[in-house]
Coordinates of C-alpha atoms and ligand atoms in Angstrom, one line a residue:
X1 CA 28.0 -48.8 -136.9
X2 CA 25.9 -46.4 -135.0
X3 CA 26.0 -43.0 -136.7
X4 CA 23.0 -40.8 -136.1
X5 CA 22.3 -37.1 -135.9
X6 CA 21.1 -35.8 -132.6
X7 CA 18.0 -34.5 -134.4
X8 CA 17.3 -38.0 -135.7
X9 CA 17.5 -39.5 -132.3
X10 CA 15.2 -36.8 -130.9
X11 CA 12.7 -37.3 -133.6
X12 CA 12.5 -41.1 -132.7
X13 CA 12.1 -40.2 -129.1
X14 CA 9.2 -37.9 -129.8
X15 CA 7.5 -40.6 -132.0
X16 CA 8.1 -43.1 -129.2
X17 CA 6.5 -40.8 -126.7
X18 CA 3.3 -40.7 -128.9
X19 CA 3.8 -37.2 -130.4
X20 CA 1.8 -37.0 -133.7
X21 CA 2.1 -33.3 -134.6
X22 CA 4.4 -30.4 -134.0
X23 CA 3.0 -26.9 -134.6
X24 CA 5.4 -24.2 -135.7
X25 CA 7.0 -22.1 -138.4
X26 CA 10.4 -23.2 -139.8
X27 CA 13.4 -20.8 -139.9
X28 CA 17.0 -20.1 -138.9
X29 CA 17.9 -21.9 -135.7
X30 CA 15.6 -24.9 -136.4
X31 CA 16.6 -25.6 -140.0
X32 CA 18.7 -28.5 -139.0
X33 CA 16.0 -30.1 -136.9
X34 CA 13.4 -29.5 -139.7
X35 CA 15.5 -31.8 -141.9
X36 CA 15.3 -34.6 -139.4
X37 CA 11.6 -34.1 -139.0
X38 CA 11.2 -34.1 -142.8
X39 CA 12.6 -37.6 -143.0
X40 CA 10.0 -38.9 -140.5
X41 CA 7.0 -36.9 -141.7
X42 CA 4.8 -40.0 -142.1
X43 CA 5.0 -40.7 -138.4
X44 CA 5.3 -37.2 -137.0
X45 CA 3.7 -34.4 -138.9
X46 CA 5.0 -30.8 -138.8
X47 CA 2.0 -28.5 -139.0
X48 CA 3.2 -25.2 -140.4
X49 CA 1.2 -22.3 -138.8
X50 CA 1.1 -18.7 -139.9
X51 CA 1.8 -17.3 -136.5
X52 CA 3.6 -19.2 -133.7
X53 CA 1.0 -18.0 -131.1
X54 CA -1.5 -20.2 -133.0
X55 CA 1.0 -23.1 -132.9
X56 CA 1.3 -22.8 -129.1
X57 CA -2.5 -22.4 -128.6
X58 CA -3.0 -25.4 -130.8
X59 CA -0.5 -27.5 -128.8
X60 CA -2.2 -26.4 -125.6
X61 CA -5.7 -27.2 -127.0
X62 CA -4.5 -30.6 -128.2
X63 CA -3.2 -31.4 -124.7
X64 CA -6.4 -30.2 -123.0
X65 CA -8.5 -32.3 -125.3
X66 CA -6.4 -35.5 -125.3
X67 CA -4.5 -35.3 -122.0
X68 CA -1.5 -36.1 -124.2
X69 CA 1.6 -33.9 -124.7
X70 CA 1.1 -31.0 -127.1
X71 CA 4.2 -29.9 -129.0
X72 CA 5.1 -26.6 -130.7
X73 CA 8.3 -25.3 -132.1
X74 CA 9.9 -22.0 -133.1
X75 CA 13.0 -20.3 -134.0
X76 CA 15.0 -18.1 -131.5
X77 CA 14.0 -14.5 -131.0
X78 CA 10.8 -13.5 -132.7
X79 CA 9.3 -17.0 -133.1
X80 CA 10.0 -17.8 -129.5
X81 CA 8.3 -14.5 -128.4
X82 CA 5.2 -15.3 -130.5
X83 CA 4.8 -18.6 -128.6
X84 CA 4.3 -17.0 -125.3
X85 CA 0.6 -16.5 -125.2
X86 CA -0.2 -20.1 -126.1
X87 CA 2.3 -21.4 -123.6
X88 CA 0.7 -19.3 -120.8
X89 CA -2.7 -20.7 -121.8
X90 CA -1.2 -24.2 -121.2
X91 CA 0.3 -23.1 -117.9
X92 CA -2.9 -21.5 -116.6
X93 CA -5.1 -24.5 -117.6
X94 CA -2.5 -27.1 -116.5
X95 CA -2.0 -28.7 -119.9
X96 CA 1.2 -30.7 -120.7
X97 CA 3.1 -28.9 -123.5
X98 CA 6.6 -29.1 -124.9
X99 CA 8.1 -26.2 -126.8
X100 CA 11.3 -26.9 -128.7
X101 CA 13.0 -23.7 -129.4
X102 CA 16.0 -23.0 -131.6
X103 CA 18.8 -20.9 -130.5
X104 CA 21.7 -19.2 -132.4
X105 CA 24.5 -21.6 -133.1
X106 CA 26.7 -22.7 -130.1
X107 CA 29.7 -20.5 -130.9
X108 CA 27.5 -17.4 -131.1
X109 CA 25.5 -18.0 -127.9
X110 CA 26.0 -15.1 -125.5
X111 CA 27.4 -12.6 -128.1
X112 CA 24.2 -10.7 -128.7
X113 CA 24.0 -12.4 -132.1
X114 CA 21.3 -11.8 -134.7
X115 CA 18.0 -12.9 -133.3
X116 CA 19.6 -14.0 -130.0
X117 CA 17.6 -13.2 -126.9
X118 CA 17.9 -14.6 -123.4
X119 CA 15.4 -17.4 -123.9
X120 CA 15.9 -18.9 -120.5
X121 CA 14.9 -15.6 -118.9
X122 CA 12.0 -15.2 -121.3
X123 CA 10.4 -18.6 -120.5
X124 CA 11.3 -18.8 -116.8
X125 CA 7.9 -17.7 -115.6
X126 CA 5.8 -19.7 -118.0
X127 CA 7.7 -23.0 -117.8
X128 CA 8.1 -25.8 -115.3
X129 CA 11.2 -26.9 -117.1
X130 CA 13.5 -24.5 -119.1
X131 CA 16.9 -25.8 -120.2
X132 CA 19.3 -24.7 -122.9
X133 CA 21.4 -27.6 -124.3
X134 CA 25.2 -27.0 -124.3
X135 CA 26.2 -30.2 -126.0
X136 CA 24.5 -32.7 -128.3
X137 CA 25.3 -35.6 -125.8
X138 CA 22.9 -34.0 -123.3
X139 CA 20.0 -33.6 -125.7
X140 CA 18.3 -37.0 -125.7
X141 CA 18.2 -37.0 -121.9
X142 CA 17.1 -33.4 -121.7
X143 CA 14.3 -34.2 -124.1
X144 CA 13.2 -37.0 -121.9
X145 CA 13.4 -34.9 -118.9
X146 CA 11.3 -32.1 -120.6
X147 CA 8.6 -34.6 -121.6
X148 CA 8.5 -36.2 -118.1
X149 CA 8.3 -32.8 -116.4
X150 CA 5.5 -31.5 -118.6
X151 CA 3.5 -34.5 -117.8
X152 CA 4.2 -34.8 -114.1
X153 CA 3.8 -31.1 -113.4
X154 CA 0.9 -30.6 -115.9
X155 CA 2.7 -27.6 -117.4
X156 CA 5.1 -26.3 -120.0
X157 CA 8.5 -27.6 -120.8
X158 CA 10.9 -25.5 -122.9
X159 CA 13.9 -27.1 -124.5
X160 CA 16.2 -24.6 -126.1
X161 CA 18.7 -26.0 -128.7
X162 CA 21.4 -24.2 -130.6
X163 CA 20.7 -25.4 -134.2
X164 CA 24.1 -26.9 -134.8
X165 CA 23.6 -29.4 -132.0
X166 CA 20.8 -31.1 -133.9
X167 CA 23.3 -31.9 -136.7
X168 CA 26.0 -33.3 -134.5
X169 CA 26.4 -37.0 -134.8
X170 CA 26.3 -39.6 -132.1
X171 CA 28.7 -42.4 -132.7
X172 CA 27.2 -44.8 -130.2
X173 CA 23.7 -45.5 -129.0
X174 CA 23.0 -43.0 -126.2
X175 CA 22.1 -44.6 -122.9
X176 CA 18.7 -43.1 -122.7
X177 CA 16.7 -42.3 -119.6
X178 CA 13.0 -42.7 -119.6
X179 CA 10.4 -40.4 -121.1
X180 CA 7.6 -42.3 -119.4
X181 CA 6.3 -40.8 -116.2
X182 CA 4.8 -41.9 -113.0
X183 CA 2.5 -39.7 -110.9
X184 CA 2.2 -40.5 -107.2
X185 CA -1.0 -42.0 -106.0
X186 CA -2.2 -39.8 -103.2
X187 CA -5.1 -40.7 -101.0
X188 CA -6.6 -38.9 -98.0
X189 CA -6.1 -40.5 -94.6
X190 CA -8.9 -42.4 -92.9
X191 CA -9.4 -39.5 -90.5
X192 CA -10.0 -37.1 -93.4
X193 CA -12.5 -39.4 -94.9
X194 CA -14.4 -39.7 -91.6
X195 CA -14.5 -35.9 -91.2
X196 CA -15.7 -35.4 -94.7
X197 CA -18.4 -38.1 -94.3
X198 CA -19.6 -36.4 -91.1
X199 CA -19.9 -33.1 -93.0
X200 CA -21.8 -34.8 -95.8
X201 CA -24.2 -36.5 -93.4
X202 CA -25.0 -33.2 -91.6
X203 CA -25.6 -31.3 -94.8
X204 CA -29.2 -30.4 -95.7
X205 CA -28.4 -28.1 -98.7
X206 CA -25.3 -29.5 -100.3
X207 CA -24.1 -28.1 -103.6
X208 CA -21.4 -29.6 -105.8
X209 CA -19.1 -27.2 -107.7
X210 CA -17.3 -29.3 -110.3
X211 CA -14.6 -28.4 -112.7
X212 CA -12.4 -30.0 -115.4
X213 CA -10.9 -32.3 -112.8
X214 CA -14.1 -34.4 -113.0
X215 CA -13.7 -35.1 -116.7
X216 CA -12.5 -38.6 -116.1
X217 CA -14.9 -39.2 -113.2
X218 CA -18.3 -38.5 -114.7
X219 CA -19.8 -41.8 -113.5
X220 CA -18.5 -41.3 -109.9
X221 CA -19.6 -37.7 -109.9
X222 CA -23.1 -38.6 -110.9
X223 CA -23.4 -41.5 -108.4
X224 CA -22.2 -39.2 -105.6
X225 CA -24.6 -36.4 -106.5
X226 CA -27.5 -38.8 -106.7
X227 CA -26.7 -40.3 -103.3
X228 CA -26.4 -36.8 -101.9
X229 CA -29.3 -35.5 -103.9
X230 CA -27.1 -32.5 -104.5
X231 CA -27.3 -30.2 -107.5
X232 CA -24.1 -29.8 -109.5
X233 CA -22.9 -26.4 -110.8
X234 CA -19.9 -26.4 -113.1
X235 CA -17.0 -24.0 -113.7
X236 CA -16.5 -22.8 -117.2
X237 CA -13.9 -25.6 -117.9
X238 CA -16.4 -28.1 -116.6
X239 CA -18.7 -27.4 -119.6
X240 CA -19.8 -30.5 -121.4
X241 CA -18.9 -32.9 -118.5
X242 CA -22.6 -33.5 -118.0
X243 CA -25.3 -32.8 -120.6
X244 CA -26.8 -29.4 -119.9
X245 CA -30.3 -30.9 -119.6
X246 CA -29.3 -33.5 -117.1
X247 CA -31.6 -33.2 -114.0
X248 CA -28.7 -32.7 -111.6
X249 CA -27.0 -30.0 -113.7
X250 CA -27.7 -26.4 -112.7
X251 CA -25.3 -25.1 -115.4
X252 CA -22.3 -22.9 -115.2
X253 CA -21.4 -20.8 -112.2
X254 CA -20.0 -17.2 -112.2
X255 CA -20.5 -14.2 -114.4
X256 CA -21.2 -16.4 -117.4
X257 CA -23.5 -18.7 -115.3
X258 CA -27.1 -19.3 -114.6
X259 CA -29.3 -17.7 -112.0
X260 CA -30.3 -21.1 -110.4
X261 CA -26.6 -22.0 -110.0
X262 CA -25.9 -18.7 -108.2
X263 CA -29.0 -18.9 -106.0
X264 CA -28.3 -22.6 -105.0
X265 CA -24.7 -21.7 -104.2
X266 CA -25.8 -18.8 -102.0
X267 CA -28.2 -21.0 -100.1
X268 CA -25.9 -24.0 -99.7
X269 CA -25.0 -25.2 -96.2
X270 CA -22.1 -27.3 -97.7
X271 CA -20.1 -26.7 -100.8
X272 CA -18.3 -29.7 -102.3
X273 CA -15.7 -28.5 -104.7
X274 CA -14.4 -31.2 -107.0
X275 CA -11.5 -30.8 -109.5
X276 CA -11.9 -27.0 -109.8
X277 CA -9.9 -23.9 -109.1
X278 CA -13.0 -21.6 -109.3
X279 CA -11.5 -18.3 -108.5
X280 CA -14.5 -15.9 -108.2
X281 CA -15.1 -15.4 -104.5
X282 CA -18.0 -13.0 -105.0
X283 CA -20.0 -16.0 -106.4
X284 CA -19.4 -18.1 -103.3
X285 CA -21.3 -17.7 -100.0
X286 CA -19.6 -15.7 -97.3
X287 CA -19.2 -18.4 -94.7
X288 CA -20.3 -21.9 -95.5
X289 CA -18.7 -25.2 -94.7
X290 CA -16.7 -26.5 -97.7
X291 CA -15.1 -29.8 -98.8
X292 CA -12.5 -29.7 -101.5
X293 CA -11.5 -32.7 -103.6
X294 CA -8.4 -31.9 -105.6
X295 CA -5.4 -33.8 -107.0
X296 CA -3.0 -30.9 -106.5
X297 CA -2.5 -30.2 -102.8
X298 CA -1.4 -26.6 -103.2
X299 CA -4.8 -25.7 -104.7
X300 CA -6.7 -26.9 -101.6
X301 CA -7.9 -23.9 -99.7
X302 CA -6.5 -21.5 -102.3
X303 CA -9.8 -20.0 -103.4
X304 CA -12.1 -20.6 -100.4
X305 CA -11.6 -21.4 -96.7
X306 CA -11.9 -25.2 -96.6
X307 CA -13.4 -27.2 -93.7
X308 CA -12.0 -30.5 -95.1
X309 CA -9.5 -31.0 -98.0
X310 CA -9.2 -34.4 -99.7
X311 CA -6.1 -34.6 -101.9
X312 CA -6.1 -37.3 -104.6
X313 CA -7.9 -38.7 -107.6
X314 CA -11.5 -37.4 -107.7
X315 CA -12.7 -40.7 -109.2
X316 CA -11.5 -42.7 -106.3
X317 CA -12.5 -40.2 -103.6
X318 CA -16.0 -39.7 -104.9
X319 CA -16.6 -43.4 -105.1
X320 CA -15.4 -44.0 -101.5
X321 CA -17.5 -41.1 -100.2
X322 CA -20.6 -42.4 -102.0
X323 CA -20.1 -45.8 -100.5
X324 CA -20.2 -44.3 -97.0
X325 CA -23.3 -42.2 -97.1
X326 CA -27.0 -42.9 -97.1
X327 CA -29.4 -41.7 -99.7
X328 CA -30.4 -38.1 -98.9
X329 CA -33.7 -36.3 -99.1
X330 CA -34.5 -34.6 -102.4
X331 CA -36.3 -31.4 -101.3
X332 CA -33.4 -29.0 -101.8
X333 CA -32.5 -30.5 -105.1
X334 CA -36.2 -30.5 -106.3
X335 CA -36.5 -26.8 -105.5
X336 CA -33.6 -26.0 -107.8
X337 CA -34.7 -28.5 -110.5
X338 CA -37.9 -26.5 -110.7
X339 CA -36.0 -23.2 -111.0
X340 CA -33.7 -24.8 -113.6
X341 CA -36.7 -25.8 -115.7
X342 CA -37.9 -22.2 -115.7
X343 CA -34.4 -21.1 -116.7
X344 CA -34.3 -23.6 -119.6
X345 CA -37.7 -22.4 -120.7
X346 CA -36.6 -18.8 -120.6
X347 CA -33.4 -19.7 -122.6
X348 CA -35.5 -21.7 -125.1
X349 CA -38.0 -19.0 -125.7
X350 CA -35.2 -16.4 -126.3
X351 CA -33.7 -18.8 -128.9
X352 CA -37.0 -19.3 -130.7
X353 CA -37.8 -15.6 -131.1
X354 CA -37.5 -14.4 -134.7
X355 CA -35.4 -11.3 -134.6
X356 CA -34.2 -8.9 -137.2
X357 CA -31.3 -8.2 -137.0
X358 CA -30.3 -11.6 -135.8
X359 CA -29.1 -12.0 -132.2
X360 CA -26.7 -14.6 -130.9
X361 CA -29.4 -16.9 -129.3
X362 CA -31.0 -17.4 -132.7
X363 CA -27.6 -18.5 -134.1
X364 CA -27.3 -21.0 -131.2
X365 CA -30.7 -22.3 -132.0
X366 CA -29.8 -22.9 -135.7
X367 CA -26.5 -24.5 -134.6
X368 CA -28.1 -26.9 -132.2
X369 CA -29.8 -28.8 -135.1
X370 CA -26.5 -29.2 -136.9
X371 CA -23.9 -30.1 -134.3
X372 CA -23.1 -33.8 -133.7
X373 CA -23.3 -35.3 -130.2
X374 CA -19.6 -36.1 -130.4
X375 CA -18.4 -32.8 -131.9
X376 CA -15.6 -30.7 -130.5
X377 CA -16.6 -27.1 -129.8
X378 CA -13.8 -24.7 -129.5
X379 CA -15.0 -21.4 -128.1
X380 CA -13.4 -18.0 -128.1
X381 CA -13.3 -15.4 -125.4
X382 CA -15.8 -12.6 -125.1
X383 CA -19.6 -12.3 -125.0
X384 CA -19.4 -15.1 -127.5
X385 CA -18.4 -17.3 -124.5
X386 CA -21.5 -16.5 -122.7
X387 CA -23.8 -17.0 -125.7
X388 CA -22.3 -20.4 -126.3
X389 CA -22.2 -21.6 -122.8
X390 CA -25.8 -20.4 -122.0
X391 CA -27.6 -21.0 -125.3
X392 CA -25.9 -24.0 -126.9
X393 CA -27.2 -27.1 -125.1
X394 CA -24.3 -29.5 -124.7
X395 CA -25.2 -33.2 -125.0
X396 CA -21.9 -35.1 -125.2
X397 CA -19.6 -32.6 -127.0
X398 CA -16.1 -31.7 -125.9
X399 CA -15.7 -28.1 -125.0
X400 CA -12.4 -26.2 -125.5
X401 CA -11.6 -22.7 -124.3
X402 CA -8.8 -20.6 -122.9
X403 CA -10.1 -20.9 -119.3
X404 CA -7.8 -19.2 -116.9
X405 CA -5.8 -17.1 -119.2
X406 CA -8.9 -16.2 -121.2
X407 CA -7.1 -15.1 -124.2
X408 CA -9.0 -14.0 -127.3
X409 CA -8.1 -15.9 -130.4
X410 CA -8.2 -19.4 -128.9
X411 CA -11.1 -20.7 -130.9
X412 CA -9.5 -21.3 -134.3
X413 CA -6.3 -22.9 -132.9
X414 CA -8.5 -25.1 -130.7
X415 CA -10.5 -26.2 -133.8
X416 CA -7.3 -26.9 -135.8
X417 CA -5.9 -29.0 -133.0
X418 CA -9.2 -30.8 -132.5
X419 CA -9.6 -31.7 -136.1
X420 CA -6.0 -33.0 -136.3
X421 CA -6.4 -35.0 -133.1
X422 CA -9.8 -36.4 -134.2
X423 CA -10.0 -36.3 -138.0
X424 CA -13.4 -38.1 -138.0
X425 CA -15.1 -35.8 -135.6
X426 CA -17.1 -32.7 -136.5
X427 CA -15.2 -29.6 -135.2
X428 CA -16.8 -26.3 -134.7
X429 CA -15.2 -23.0 -133.6
X430 CA -17.5 -20.3 -132.2
X431 CA -15.7 -17.0 -132.3
X432 CA -16.3 -13.3 -131.8
X433 CA -15.2 -11.0 -134.6
X434 CA -12.5 -9.6 -132.3
X435 CA -11.1 -12.9 -131.3
X436 CA -11.2 -14.4 -134.7
X437 CA -9.5 -11.3 -136.1
X438 CA -6.5 -11.9 -133.9
X439 CA -5.7 -15.3 -135.5
X440 CA -7.6 -15.3 -138.8
X441 CA -4.5 -15.7 -140.8
X442 CA -4.4 -19.3 -139.7
X443 CA -7.7 -20.1 -141.4
X444 CA -5.3 -20.6 -144.3
X445 CA -3.6 -23.4 -142.2
X446 CA -6.9 -25.2 -142.0
X447 CA -7.3 -24.9 -145.8
X448 CA -3.7 -26.0 -146.4
X449 CA -4.1 -29.2 -144.3
X450 CA -7.6 -29.8 -145.5
X451 CA -9.2 -29.6 -142.1
X452 CA -13.0 -29.3 -142.5
X453 CA -13.5 -27.1 -139.5
X454 CA -16.6 -24.9 -139.3
X455 CA -15.9 -21.5 -137.9
X456 CA -18.9 -19.5 -136.8
X457 CA -18.1 -15.8 -136.4
X458 CA -20.6 -13.9 -134.2
X459 CA -20.0 -10.7 -136.0
X460 CA -21.2 -7.7 -134.0
X461 CA -18.5 -5.4 -135.3
X462 CA -17.5 -4.8 -131.7
X463 CA -15.5 -6.0 -128.8
X464 CA -18.9 -6.6 -127.3
X465 CA -17.8 -7.8 -123.9
X466 CA -15.7 -4.8 -123.3
X467 CA -18.4 -2.4 -124.5
X468 CA -20.6 -3.7 -121.8
X469 CA -17.9 -3.8 -119.2
X470 CA -17.3 -0.1 -119.8
X471 CA -21.0 0.6 -119.4
X472 CA -21.2 -1.4 -116.2
X473 CA -18.4 0.6 -114.8
X474 CA -20.4 3.8 -115.5
X475 CA -18.1 4.9 -118.3
X476 CA -18.9 6.0 -121.8
X477 CA -17.7 3.7 -124.5
X478 CA -14.3 4.3 -126.0
X479 CA -12.7 2.3 -128.8
X480 CA -15.0 -0.7 -128.7
X481 CA -16.1 -0.5 -132.3
X482 CA -14.2 -2.8 -134.6
X483 CA -15.6 -1.8 -138.0
X484 CA -17.3 -3.9 -140.6
X485 CA -15.6 -6.9 -142.1
X486 CA -17.0 -9.7 -144.3
X487 CA -15.3 -12.9 -143.1
X488 CA -17.1 -15.0 -145.7
X489 CA -15.2 -13.3 -148.5
X490 CA -12.0 -13.8 -146.5
X491 CA -12.8 -17.6 -146.3
X492 CA -13.2 -17.7 -150.1
X493 CA -10.0 -15.9 -150.7
X494 CA -8.2 -18.4 -148.5
X495 CA -9.5 -21.3 -150.6
X496 CA -12.1 -22.3 -148.1
X497 CA -15.9 -21.7 -148.2
X498 CA -17.6 -18.6 -146.8
X499 CA -21.2 -18.0 -145.9
X500 CA -22.4 -14.5 -144.9
X501 CA -25.7 -14.4 -143.1
X502 CA -27.3 -11.0 -142.6
X503 CA -31.0 -11.7 -142.4
X504 CA -33.1 -14.0 -140.1
X505 CA -34.8 -15.7 -143.1
X506 CA -31.5 -17.0 -144.4
X507 CA -30.1 -18.2 -141.1
X508 CA -31.2 -21.8 -141.1
X509 CA -30.7 -22.6 -144.8
X510 CA -27.3 -21.1 -145.0
X511 CA -26.2 -22.8 -141.8
X512 CA -27.4 -26.1 -143.2
X513 CA -25.5 -25.5 -146.5
X514 CA -22.4 -24.6 -144.6
X515 CA -22.5 -27.8 -142.5
X516 CA -22.8 -29.9 -145.6
X517 CA -19.5 -28.6 -147.1
X518 CA -16.5 -30.7 -146.6
X519 CA -14.0 -27.8 -146.8
X520 CA -12.9 -25.5 -144.1
X521 CA -15.8 -23.1 -143.7
X522 CA -16.5 -19.7 -142.2
X523 CA -20.1 -18.8 -141.3
X524 CA -20.1 -15.1 -140.7
X525 CA -23.3 -14.0 -139.0
X526 CA -24.0 -10.3 -138.7
X527 CA -25.6 -10.1 -135.2
X528 CA -27.0 -7.2 -133.2
X529 CA -24.7 -6.4 -130.5
X530 CA -26.5 -7.2 -127.2
X531 CA -25.2 -7.8 -123.8
X532 CA -25.9 -11.2 -122.2
X533 CA -27.0 -10.4 -118.7
X534 CA -25.1 -12.0 -115.8
X535 CA -26.7 -14.7 -113.7
X536 CA -26.4 -12.2 -110.8
X537 CA -26.6 -8.5 -111.0
X538 CA -25.2 -6.7 -108.0
X539 CA -26.4 -3.4 -106.6
X540 CA -23.1 -1.7 -107.5
X541 CA -23.3 -2.9 -111.1
X542 CA -26.8 -1.5 -111.4
X543 CA -25.7 1.9 -110.0
X544 CA -22.8 2.1 -112.4
X545 CA -25.0 1.1 -115.3
X546 CA -27.4 4.0 -114.4
X547 CA -24.3 6.3 -114.3
X548 CA -23.5 5.2 -117.8
X549 CA -27.1 5.8 -119.0
X550 CA -27.1 9.3 -117.6
X551 CA -23.7 10.2 -119.1
X552 CA -24.9 8.7 -122.4
X553 CA -28.1 10.7 -122.2
X554 CA -26.2 14.0 -121.9
X555 CA -23.9 13.0 -124.7
X556 CA -26.4 11.8 -127.2
X557 CA -29.7 13.0 -125.7
X558 CA -30.8 9.4 -125.9
X559 CA -31.1 6.6 -123.4
X560 CA -30.3 3.1 -124.4
X561 CA -33.2 1.3 -122.9
X562 CA -32.6 -2.1 -124.5
X563 CA -31.1 -3.8 -121.4
X564 CA -32.6 -1.6 -118.7
X565 CA -35.9 -3.4 -118.4
X566 CA -34.2 -6.8 -118.2
X567 CA -31.7 -5.5 -115.7
X568 CA -34.4 -4.2 -113.4
X569 CA -36.3 -7.5 -113.7
X570 CA -33.2 -9.4 -112.6
X571 CA -32.4 -7.2 -109.6
Ligands
TPP1 C1 -5.6 -11.2 -126.1 C2 -6.7 -10.5 -125.4 N1 -6.8 -9.2 -125.5 C3 -7.8 -8.5 -124.8 C4 -8.7 -9.2 -124.0 C5 -9.8 -8.5 -123.3 N2 -11.1 -8.9 -123.9 C6 -11.8 -9.8 -123.4 S1 -13.2 -10.1 -124.2 C7 -12.8 -8.9 -125.4 C8 -13.8 -8.7 -126.5 C9 -13.9 -9.8 -127.4 O1 -14.6 -9.3 -128.6 P1 -15.2 -10.3 -129.7 O2 -14.2 -11.4 -130.0 O3 -15.6 -9.6 -130.8 O4 -16.4 -11.0 -128.9 P2 -17.7 -10.3 -128.4 O5 -17.5 -9.9 -127.0 O6 -18.0 -9.2 -129.3 O7 -18.7 -11.4 -128.5 C10 -11.6 -8.3 -125.0 C11 -11.0 -7.2 -125.8 C12 -8.5 -10.6 -123.9 N3 -9.2 -11.4 -123.2 N4 -7.5 -11.2 -124.6
MG2 MG1 -17.5 -9.0 -131.4

């Protein structure tokens, strides 16, 4: 006779949908479901995190990395609130994530019970699906609907369940709906293709701006760029799609980007945006013809006035466009290849300088020798992003970051998720001390689950990015110092391994030792706090920076010259 708890049925559904891990913290309002999960732990592992935000960020990172559903779980009230930041990360970067959230038991719902908050209101903005179950009969279907919606809308589904419902029994096999999903196949019309091809044929200085949407269309992107003889600049989320030293790659675009990328973009007579929602208008030319290839129609024209929009799969569209155009002349591309060579030489020479105290480029230089081609690099948000993106040459590594939410503290959760998803890969987190400090309690999670992640902390004792933002606005610095902290000692006290590097002469050797350990490791490098200069410095920025220098002079009777010369050189 059929006699199953709702939680048992749901656990089987999750396993069938390919879910391997659920990140969360047990507690009241999910205790019933925990018991169902316990019984299936060989097939579906519950990863206990120390803060639910880390759980949600890990679920989001897992989804970004694998294109599969990331799942997190929390109790009602405080646990649910903790999830929010990670869920917003998933929303902003279009990652399919399911959050299963406990609620107070059915008879108490609506009575302002202990830990009861209005969860539907709380998650309304972040989620594409938010439902609170009212009966156990609904739950299998609601779960399928939540999974389908997260996938079809590339977003967050929130399923809220009063804990007692997990324990209720089904006396007969529920007539399940499907958790599988189908996405529509959209293709531009023939007329749109013809218009786009005309624009491509006319263009003499075409530049491709590619984003994460080209991740599964690398071959087609390259074939198209070669036929067009067009340089490619990438958004931040497009990092790693092509090797940094590929002759068609001009690097990242925007504040974190390269000078050749900025200059090529400003000179372009046609921009071809592919799979990107690049939002920084000031890094795009004022009035240039533009083609946008994008699978989500609502994004077409959202960031730039588009001459022709092609809605659909970039793989298919790029291939069809390539087939319809003749090989183009290389002169524009060659000009930027020469500039890019100079840029690479400049970056390389910065990395090779022996500096005391150590600076971030030296750390990237030491790291380059030790990181595998197939590694996963989970990067945090701050100046650390710029150092990584500019100075670590990607070959074939996967890059993880909180792209559009840009939340600090995303590095470690990304590394945890990456190592769980790919146990055989090398996984490296590159964090600032500020970002790591926001989630460091979960290094213990890496130790607990024996995840041999390598966490590099670029420790400048500051929220460096904000220090320089304040200066660029012409303000004196206020509350940007973090204070000293030895993260290596912290690693040891968690049961992992810690290396503290303070001098240039110990950098290479200690890094090598750290990469030989098979335990979770923190490499805490004390670096001089320096500002990475933007690929483009505007007149206004320079004026504001001078204001800061003058104010600082009157305050300290001292001018900070360290970036002034380079700033002037770049102008
Ligand atoms: C959760 C969150 N709070 C605040 C910010 C604003 N913010 C952006 S970068 C940054 C500084 C990061 O400092 P750190 O991690 O030490 O990196 P650094 O810039 O020093 O390399 C801050 C405070 C943010 N992006 N996310
Ligand atoms: Mg810092």
